[in-house]
CSV table of C-alpha atoms in Angstrom, one decimal:
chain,number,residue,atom,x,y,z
A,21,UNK,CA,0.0,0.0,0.0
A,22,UNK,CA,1.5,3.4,-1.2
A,23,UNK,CA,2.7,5.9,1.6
A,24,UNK,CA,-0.7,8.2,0.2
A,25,UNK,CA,-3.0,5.3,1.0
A,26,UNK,CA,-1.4,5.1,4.6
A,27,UNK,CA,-1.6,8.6,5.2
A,28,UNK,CA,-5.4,8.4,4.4
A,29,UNK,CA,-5.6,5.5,6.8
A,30,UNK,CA,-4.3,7.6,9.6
A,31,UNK,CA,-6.8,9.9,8.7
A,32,UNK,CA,-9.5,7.5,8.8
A,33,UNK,CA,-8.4,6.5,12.1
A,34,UNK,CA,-9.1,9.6,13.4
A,35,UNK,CA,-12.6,8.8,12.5
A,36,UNK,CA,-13.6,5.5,14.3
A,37,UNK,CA,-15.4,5.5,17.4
A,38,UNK,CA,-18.0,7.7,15.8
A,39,UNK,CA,-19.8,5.5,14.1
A,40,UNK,CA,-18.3,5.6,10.9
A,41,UNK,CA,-16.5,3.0,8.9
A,42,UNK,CA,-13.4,3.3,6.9
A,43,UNK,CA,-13.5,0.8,4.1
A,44,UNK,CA,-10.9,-0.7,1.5
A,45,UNK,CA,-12.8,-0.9,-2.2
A,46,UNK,CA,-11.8,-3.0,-4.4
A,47,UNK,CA,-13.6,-6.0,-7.3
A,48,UNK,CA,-13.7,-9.0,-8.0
A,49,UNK,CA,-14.3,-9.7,-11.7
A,50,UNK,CA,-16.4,-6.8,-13.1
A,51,UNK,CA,-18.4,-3.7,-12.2
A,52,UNK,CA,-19.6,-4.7,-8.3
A,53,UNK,CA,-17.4,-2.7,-5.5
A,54,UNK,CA,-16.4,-4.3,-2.2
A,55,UNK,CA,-15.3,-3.5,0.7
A,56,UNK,CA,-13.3,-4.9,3.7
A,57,UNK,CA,-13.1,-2.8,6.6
A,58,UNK,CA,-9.2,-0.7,6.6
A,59,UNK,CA,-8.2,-1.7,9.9
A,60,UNK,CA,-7.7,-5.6,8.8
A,61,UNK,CA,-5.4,-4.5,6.3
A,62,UNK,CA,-2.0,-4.9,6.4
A,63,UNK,CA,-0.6,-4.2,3.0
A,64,UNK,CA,-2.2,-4.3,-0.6
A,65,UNK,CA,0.6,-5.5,-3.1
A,66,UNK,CA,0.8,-6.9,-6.8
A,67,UNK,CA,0.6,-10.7,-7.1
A,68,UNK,CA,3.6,-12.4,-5.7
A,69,UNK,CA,4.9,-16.0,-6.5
A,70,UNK,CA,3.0,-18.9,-4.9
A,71,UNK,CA,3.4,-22.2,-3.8
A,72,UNK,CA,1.0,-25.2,-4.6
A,73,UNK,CA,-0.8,-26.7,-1.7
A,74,UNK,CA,-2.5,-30.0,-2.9
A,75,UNK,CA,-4.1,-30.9,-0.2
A,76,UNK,CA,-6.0,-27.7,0.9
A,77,UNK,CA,-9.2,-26.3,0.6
A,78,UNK,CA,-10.6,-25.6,-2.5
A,79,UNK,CA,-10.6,-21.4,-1.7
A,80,UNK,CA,-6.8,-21.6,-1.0
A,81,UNK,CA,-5.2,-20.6,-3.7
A,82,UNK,CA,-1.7,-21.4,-2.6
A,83,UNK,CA,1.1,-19.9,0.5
A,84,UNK,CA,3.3,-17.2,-0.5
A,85,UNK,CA,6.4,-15.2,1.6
A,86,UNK,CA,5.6,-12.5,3.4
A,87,UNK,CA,8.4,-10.5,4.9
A,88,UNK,CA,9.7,-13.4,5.9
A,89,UNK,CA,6.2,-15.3,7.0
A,90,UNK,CA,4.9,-18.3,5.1
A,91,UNK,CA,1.1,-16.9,4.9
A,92,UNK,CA,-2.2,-18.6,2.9
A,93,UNK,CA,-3.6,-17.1,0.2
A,94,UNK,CA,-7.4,-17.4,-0.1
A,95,UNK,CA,-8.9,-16.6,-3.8
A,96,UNK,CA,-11.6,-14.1,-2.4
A,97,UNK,CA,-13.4,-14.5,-5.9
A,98,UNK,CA,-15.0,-17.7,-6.3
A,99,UNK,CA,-16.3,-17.5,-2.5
A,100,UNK,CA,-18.4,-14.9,-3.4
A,101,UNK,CA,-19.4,-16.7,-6.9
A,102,UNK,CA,-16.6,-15.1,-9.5
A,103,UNK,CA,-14.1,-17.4,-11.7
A,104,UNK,CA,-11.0,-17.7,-9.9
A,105,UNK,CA,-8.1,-15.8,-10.0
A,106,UNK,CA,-5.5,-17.9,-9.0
A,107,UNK,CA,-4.3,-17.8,-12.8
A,108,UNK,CA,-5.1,-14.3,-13.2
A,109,UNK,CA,-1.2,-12.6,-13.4
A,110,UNK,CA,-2.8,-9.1,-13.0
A,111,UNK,CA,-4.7,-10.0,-9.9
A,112,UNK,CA,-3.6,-8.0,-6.3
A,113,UNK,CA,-2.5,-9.4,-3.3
A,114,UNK,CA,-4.1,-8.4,-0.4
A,115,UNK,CA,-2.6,-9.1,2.9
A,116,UNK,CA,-5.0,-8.8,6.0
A,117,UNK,CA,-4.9,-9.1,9.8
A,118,UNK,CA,-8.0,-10.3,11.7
A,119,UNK,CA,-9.1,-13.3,14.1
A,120,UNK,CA,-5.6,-13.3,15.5
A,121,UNK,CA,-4.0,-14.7,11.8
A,122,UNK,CA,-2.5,-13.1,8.8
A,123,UNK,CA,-3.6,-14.1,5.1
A,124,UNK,CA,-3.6,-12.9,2.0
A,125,UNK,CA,-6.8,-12.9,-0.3
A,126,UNK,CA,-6.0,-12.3,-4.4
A,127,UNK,CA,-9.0,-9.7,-5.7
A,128,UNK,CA,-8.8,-8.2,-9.4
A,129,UNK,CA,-8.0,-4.7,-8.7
A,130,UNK,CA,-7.9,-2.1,-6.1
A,131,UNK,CA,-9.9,0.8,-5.8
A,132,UNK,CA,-10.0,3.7,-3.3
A,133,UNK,CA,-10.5,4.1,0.3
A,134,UNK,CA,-13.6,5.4,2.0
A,135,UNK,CA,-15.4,5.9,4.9
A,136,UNK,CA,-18.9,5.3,5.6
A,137,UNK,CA,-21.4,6.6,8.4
A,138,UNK,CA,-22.7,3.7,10.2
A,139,UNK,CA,-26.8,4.5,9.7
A,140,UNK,CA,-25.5,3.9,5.9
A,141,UNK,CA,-25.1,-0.2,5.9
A,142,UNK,CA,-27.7,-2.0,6.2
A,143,UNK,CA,-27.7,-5.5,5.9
A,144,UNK,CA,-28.0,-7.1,2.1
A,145,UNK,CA,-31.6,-8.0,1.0
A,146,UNK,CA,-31.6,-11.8,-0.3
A,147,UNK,CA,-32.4,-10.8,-3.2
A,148,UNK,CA,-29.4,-8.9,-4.5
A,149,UNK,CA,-27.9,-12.4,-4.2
A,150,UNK,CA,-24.6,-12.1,-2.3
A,151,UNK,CA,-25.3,-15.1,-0.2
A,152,UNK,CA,-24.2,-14.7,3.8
A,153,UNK,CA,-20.6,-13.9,2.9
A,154,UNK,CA,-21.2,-10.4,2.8
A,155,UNK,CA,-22.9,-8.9,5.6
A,156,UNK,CA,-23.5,-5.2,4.9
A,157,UNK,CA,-24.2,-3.1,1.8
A,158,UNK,CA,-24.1,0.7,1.6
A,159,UNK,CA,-24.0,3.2,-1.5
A,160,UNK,CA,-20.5,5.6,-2.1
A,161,UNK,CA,-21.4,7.9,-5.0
A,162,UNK,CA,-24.7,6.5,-6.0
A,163,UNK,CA,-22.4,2.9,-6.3
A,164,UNK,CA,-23.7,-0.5,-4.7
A,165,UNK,CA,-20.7,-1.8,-2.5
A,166,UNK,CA,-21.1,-5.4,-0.7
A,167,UNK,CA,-18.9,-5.7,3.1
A,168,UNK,CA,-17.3,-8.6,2.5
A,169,UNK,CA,-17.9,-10.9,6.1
A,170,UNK,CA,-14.1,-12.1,5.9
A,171,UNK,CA,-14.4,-14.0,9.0
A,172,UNK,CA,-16.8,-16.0,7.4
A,173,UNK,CA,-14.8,-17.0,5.0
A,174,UNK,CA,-12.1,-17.6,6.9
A,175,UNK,CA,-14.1,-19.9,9.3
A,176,UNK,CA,-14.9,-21.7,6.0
A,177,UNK,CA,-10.9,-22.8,6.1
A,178,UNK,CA,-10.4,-23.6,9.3
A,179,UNK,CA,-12.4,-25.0,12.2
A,180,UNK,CA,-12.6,-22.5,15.1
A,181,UNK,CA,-12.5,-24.0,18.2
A,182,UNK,CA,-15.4,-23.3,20.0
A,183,UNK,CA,-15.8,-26.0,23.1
A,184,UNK,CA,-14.6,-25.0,26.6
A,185,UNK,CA,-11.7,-26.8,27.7
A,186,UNK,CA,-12.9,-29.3,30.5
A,187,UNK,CA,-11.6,-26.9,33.0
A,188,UNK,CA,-13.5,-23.9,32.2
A,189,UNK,CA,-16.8,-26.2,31.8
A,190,UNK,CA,-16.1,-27.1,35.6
A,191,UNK,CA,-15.3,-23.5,36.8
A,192,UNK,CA,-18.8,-22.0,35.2
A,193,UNK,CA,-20.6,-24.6,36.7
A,194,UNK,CA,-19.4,-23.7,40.4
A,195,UNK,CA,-20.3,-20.0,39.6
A,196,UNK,CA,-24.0,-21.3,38.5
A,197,UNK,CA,-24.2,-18.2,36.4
A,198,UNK,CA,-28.5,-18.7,36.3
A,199,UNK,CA,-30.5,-16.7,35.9
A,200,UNK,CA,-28.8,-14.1,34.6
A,201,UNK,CA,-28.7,-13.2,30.9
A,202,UNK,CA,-26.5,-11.7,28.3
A,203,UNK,CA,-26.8,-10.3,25.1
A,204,UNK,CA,-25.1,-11.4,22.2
A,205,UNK,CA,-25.3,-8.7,19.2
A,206,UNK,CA,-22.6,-9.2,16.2
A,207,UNK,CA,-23.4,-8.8,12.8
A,208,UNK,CA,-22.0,-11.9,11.3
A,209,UNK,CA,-24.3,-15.1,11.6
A,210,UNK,CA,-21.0,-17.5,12.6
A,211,UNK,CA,-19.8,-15.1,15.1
A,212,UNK,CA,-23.5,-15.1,17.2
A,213,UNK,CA,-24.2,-19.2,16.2
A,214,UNK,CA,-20.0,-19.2,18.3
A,215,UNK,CA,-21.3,-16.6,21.0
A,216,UNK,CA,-24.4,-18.1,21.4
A,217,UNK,CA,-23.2,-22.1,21.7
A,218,UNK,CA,-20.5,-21.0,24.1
A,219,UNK,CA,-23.2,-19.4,26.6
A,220,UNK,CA,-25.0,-22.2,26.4
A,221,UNK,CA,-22.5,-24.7,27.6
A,222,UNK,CA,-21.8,-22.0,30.6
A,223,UNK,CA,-25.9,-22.9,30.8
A,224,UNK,CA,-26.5,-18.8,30.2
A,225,UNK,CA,-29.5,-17.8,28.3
A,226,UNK,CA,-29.0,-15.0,25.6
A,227,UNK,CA,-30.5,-12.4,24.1
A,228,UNK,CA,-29.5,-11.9,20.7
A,229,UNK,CA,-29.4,-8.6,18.6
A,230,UNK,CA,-27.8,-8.5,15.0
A,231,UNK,CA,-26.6,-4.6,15.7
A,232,UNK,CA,-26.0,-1.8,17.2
A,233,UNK,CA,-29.1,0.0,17.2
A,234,UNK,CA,-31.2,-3.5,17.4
A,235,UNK,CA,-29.5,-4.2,20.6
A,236,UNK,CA,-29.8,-0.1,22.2
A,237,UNK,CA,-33.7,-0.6,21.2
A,238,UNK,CA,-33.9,-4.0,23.0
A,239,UNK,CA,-31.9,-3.5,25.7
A,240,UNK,CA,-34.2,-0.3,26.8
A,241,UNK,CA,-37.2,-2.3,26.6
A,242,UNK,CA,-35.7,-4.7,28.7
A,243,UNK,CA,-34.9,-1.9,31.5
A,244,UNK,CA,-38.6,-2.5,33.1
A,245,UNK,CA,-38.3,-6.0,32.9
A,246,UNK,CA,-39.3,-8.0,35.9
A,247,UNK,CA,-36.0,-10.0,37.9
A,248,UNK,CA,-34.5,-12.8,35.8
A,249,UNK,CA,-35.6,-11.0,32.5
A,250,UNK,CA,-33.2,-8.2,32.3
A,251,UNK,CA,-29.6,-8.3,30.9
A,252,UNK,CA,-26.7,-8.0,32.7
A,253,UNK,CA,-23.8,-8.2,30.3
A,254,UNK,CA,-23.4,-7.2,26.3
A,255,UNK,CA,-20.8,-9.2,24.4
A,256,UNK,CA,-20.7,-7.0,21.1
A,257,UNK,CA,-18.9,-7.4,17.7
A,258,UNK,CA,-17.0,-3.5,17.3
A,259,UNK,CA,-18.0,-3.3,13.6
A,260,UNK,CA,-21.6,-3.9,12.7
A,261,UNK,CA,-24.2,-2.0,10.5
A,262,UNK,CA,-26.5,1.1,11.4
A,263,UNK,CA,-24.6,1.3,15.0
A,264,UNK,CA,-21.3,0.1,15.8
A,265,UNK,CA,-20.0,-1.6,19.0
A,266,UNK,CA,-18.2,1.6,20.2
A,267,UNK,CA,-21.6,3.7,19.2
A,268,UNK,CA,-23.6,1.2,21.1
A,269,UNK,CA,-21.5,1.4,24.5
A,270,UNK,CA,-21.3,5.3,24.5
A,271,UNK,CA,-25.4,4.8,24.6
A,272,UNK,CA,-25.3,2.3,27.3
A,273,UNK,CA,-23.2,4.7,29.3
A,274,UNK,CA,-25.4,7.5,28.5
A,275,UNK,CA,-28.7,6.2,29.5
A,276,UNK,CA,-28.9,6.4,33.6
A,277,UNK,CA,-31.0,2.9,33.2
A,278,UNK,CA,-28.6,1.0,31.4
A,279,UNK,CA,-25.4,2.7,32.8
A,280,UNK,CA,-24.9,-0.2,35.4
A,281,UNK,CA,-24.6,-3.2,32.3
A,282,UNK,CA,-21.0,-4.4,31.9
A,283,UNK,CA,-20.1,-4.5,28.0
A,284,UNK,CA,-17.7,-6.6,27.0
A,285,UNK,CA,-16.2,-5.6,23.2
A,286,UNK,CA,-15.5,-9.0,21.1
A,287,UNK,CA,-13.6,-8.0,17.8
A,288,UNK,CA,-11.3,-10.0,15.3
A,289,UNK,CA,-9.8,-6.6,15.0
A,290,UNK,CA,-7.4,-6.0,17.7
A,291,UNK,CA,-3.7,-4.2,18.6
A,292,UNK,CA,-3.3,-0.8,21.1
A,293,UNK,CA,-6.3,1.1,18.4
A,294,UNK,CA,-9.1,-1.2,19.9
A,295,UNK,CA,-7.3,-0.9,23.5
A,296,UNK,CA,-7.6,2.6,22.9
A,297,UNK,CA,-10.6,2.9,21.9
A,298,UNK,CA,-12.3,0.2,24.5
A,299,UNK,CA,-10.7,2.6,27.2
A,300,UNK,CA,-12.3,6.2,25.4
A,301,UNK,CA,-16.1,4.2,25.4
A,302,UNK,CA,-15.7,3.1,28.6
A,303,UNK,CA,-15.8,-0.7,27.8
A,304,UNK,CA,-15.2,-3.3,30.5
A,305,UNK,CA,-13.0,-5.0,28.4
A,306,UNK,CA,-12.0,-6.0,24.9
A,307,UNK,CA,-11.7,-9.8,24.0
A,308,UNK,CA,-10.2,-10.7,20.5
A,309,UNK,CA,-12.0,-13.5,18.4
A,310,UNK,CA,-12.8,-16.1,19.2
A,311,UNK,CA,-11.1,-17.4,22.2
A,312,UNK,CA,-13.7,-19.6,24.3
A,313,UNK,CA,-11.8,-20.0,27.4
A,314,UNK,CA,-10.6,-16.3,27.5
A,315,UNK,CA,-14.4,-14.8,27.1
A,316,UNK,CA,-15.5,-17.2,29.4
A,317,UNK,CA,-13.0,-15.9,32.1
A,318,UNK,CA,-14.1,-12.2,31.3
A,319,UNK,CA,-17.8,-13.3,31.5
A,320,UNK,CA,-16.9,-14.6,35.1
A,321,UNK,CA,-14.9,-11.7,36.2
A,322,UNK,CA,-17.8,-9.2,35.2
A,323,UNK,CA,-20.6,-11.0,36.1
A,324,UNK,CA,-21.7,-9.9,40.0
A,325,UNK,CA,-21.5,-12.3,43.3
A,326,UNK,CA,-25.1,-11.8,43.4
A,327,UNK,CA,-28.1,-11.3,40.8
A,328,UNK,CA,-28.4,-7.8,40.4
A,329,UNK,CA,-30.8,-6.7,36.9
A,330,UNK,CA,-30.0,-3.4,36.0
């Protein structure tokens, strides 16, 4: 990525935590714009040399050298329906940074970056077609532009670990968590199916909200709720349609009857930006993706002795 692109990066990062989105366009075969959220990027890069992997998944287009780390390369195109472009010698190579990994995905060409207010993506209709690998769409110059869900895709390669090591099982059962609840929101439909399972085996019930501004409207009609209905933790995804994570916990801790709610920010993006940032929204804590055992910990340390609904 060009020293221009980086400095509009830093600019962009002066934007997040205010419910805006900075976004990395770029296609995958013809006119349709996507876009893949700027802070998973590491570097964008022309096609390097690869090396064959014969036995892996059919998305994986082969391993490649980067800065001196053997790193995957997924072919982004035919997982969101376009003809490969493992072939293709004028394809880019771009190198990302999320769910504690780093990959490359080949795409045809880059375009430009941009940022997005939050009330702008909505999640995609089933009838424009993109399937659930993309999990937002919003409009830049009258354009159509798909957010590609590249966790999904990644959790397509490899099988996330999602039991509770034997240990933790024990542990939650001695705290006997009932009957308090938390709330689950996160865009992607793996991440809350991983949130949601997880709970479950610490015997939690949860409420789920698929963003932002779903869970703010839920969670305030939850405030009269009679004892044992109420929330008393969020676990939320940071970037999310309509209202993001950080957009979301500045309204918890501006509403006197949800001020009291721990809020626990659950990420594949992490580093010192989301510590940052987690410490500016007053978060209780930030947990990167997905780590069982760790958010189960964090669950425990929040939750209260005692039952107390907010």
């Amino acid at each position: 990525m060009s020293g221009a692109w980086m400095d509009k990066v830093e600019q962009q990062t002066r934007l997040a935590g205010h419910n805006r989105v900075a976004m990395l366009l770029f296609r995958l075969g013809d006119a349709q714009l996507f876009g893949i959220n700027v802070f998973k990027v590491r570097e964008v890069m022309r096609r390097v040399p690869m090396e064959r992997m014969p036995d892996a998944h059919a998305l994986v287009a082969g391993s490649c050298d980067y800065r001196g780390q053997t790193i995957p390369v997924i072919d982004l195109a035919p997982a969101l329906g376009y003809p490969s472009l493992r072939e293709d010698a004028s394809a880019h190579l771009m190198v990302t940074e999320f769910s504690r990994s780093i990959q490359g995905f080949l795409v045809a060409d880059m375009q430009r970056l941009v940022h997005c207010e939050g009330e702008s993506l909505a999640a995609p209709a089933a009838a424009l077609g993109f399937g659930t690998r993309v999990n937002a769409v919003t409009r830049v110059d009258g354009a159509l532009v798909a957010v590609v869900d590249v966790e999904h895709v990644l959790a397509s390669l490899n099988a996330t670990p999602t039991a509770l090591s034997a240990p933790m099982q024990r542990i939650a059962r001695v705290h006997d968590l009932q009957p308090r609840r938390v709330m689950v929101v996160d865009d992607s439909v793996v991440a809350r199916q991983q949130l949601v399972g997880l709970f479950r085996q610490m015997d939690v019930e949860c409420v789920v909200a698929q963003d932002g501004r779903e869970a703010l409207e839920r969670l305030q009609e939850l405030a009269d709720a009679p004892e044992g209905e109420g929330v008393t933790l969020v676990v939320s995804d940071i970037e999310m349609p309509r209202m993001d994570g950080y957009a979301l916990t500045r309204a918890i801790r501006e509403t006197p009857a949800l001020r009291p709610l721990k809020v626990v920010l659950h990420s594949s993006i992490s580093g010192l930006f989301n510590e940052s940032m987690v410490r500016e929204v007053n978060a209780d804590r930030f947990v990167a993706k997905f780590q069982p055992d760790l958010l189960a910990q964090t669950v425990l340390d929040l939750m209260p002795e005692h039952f107390d609904r907010f």
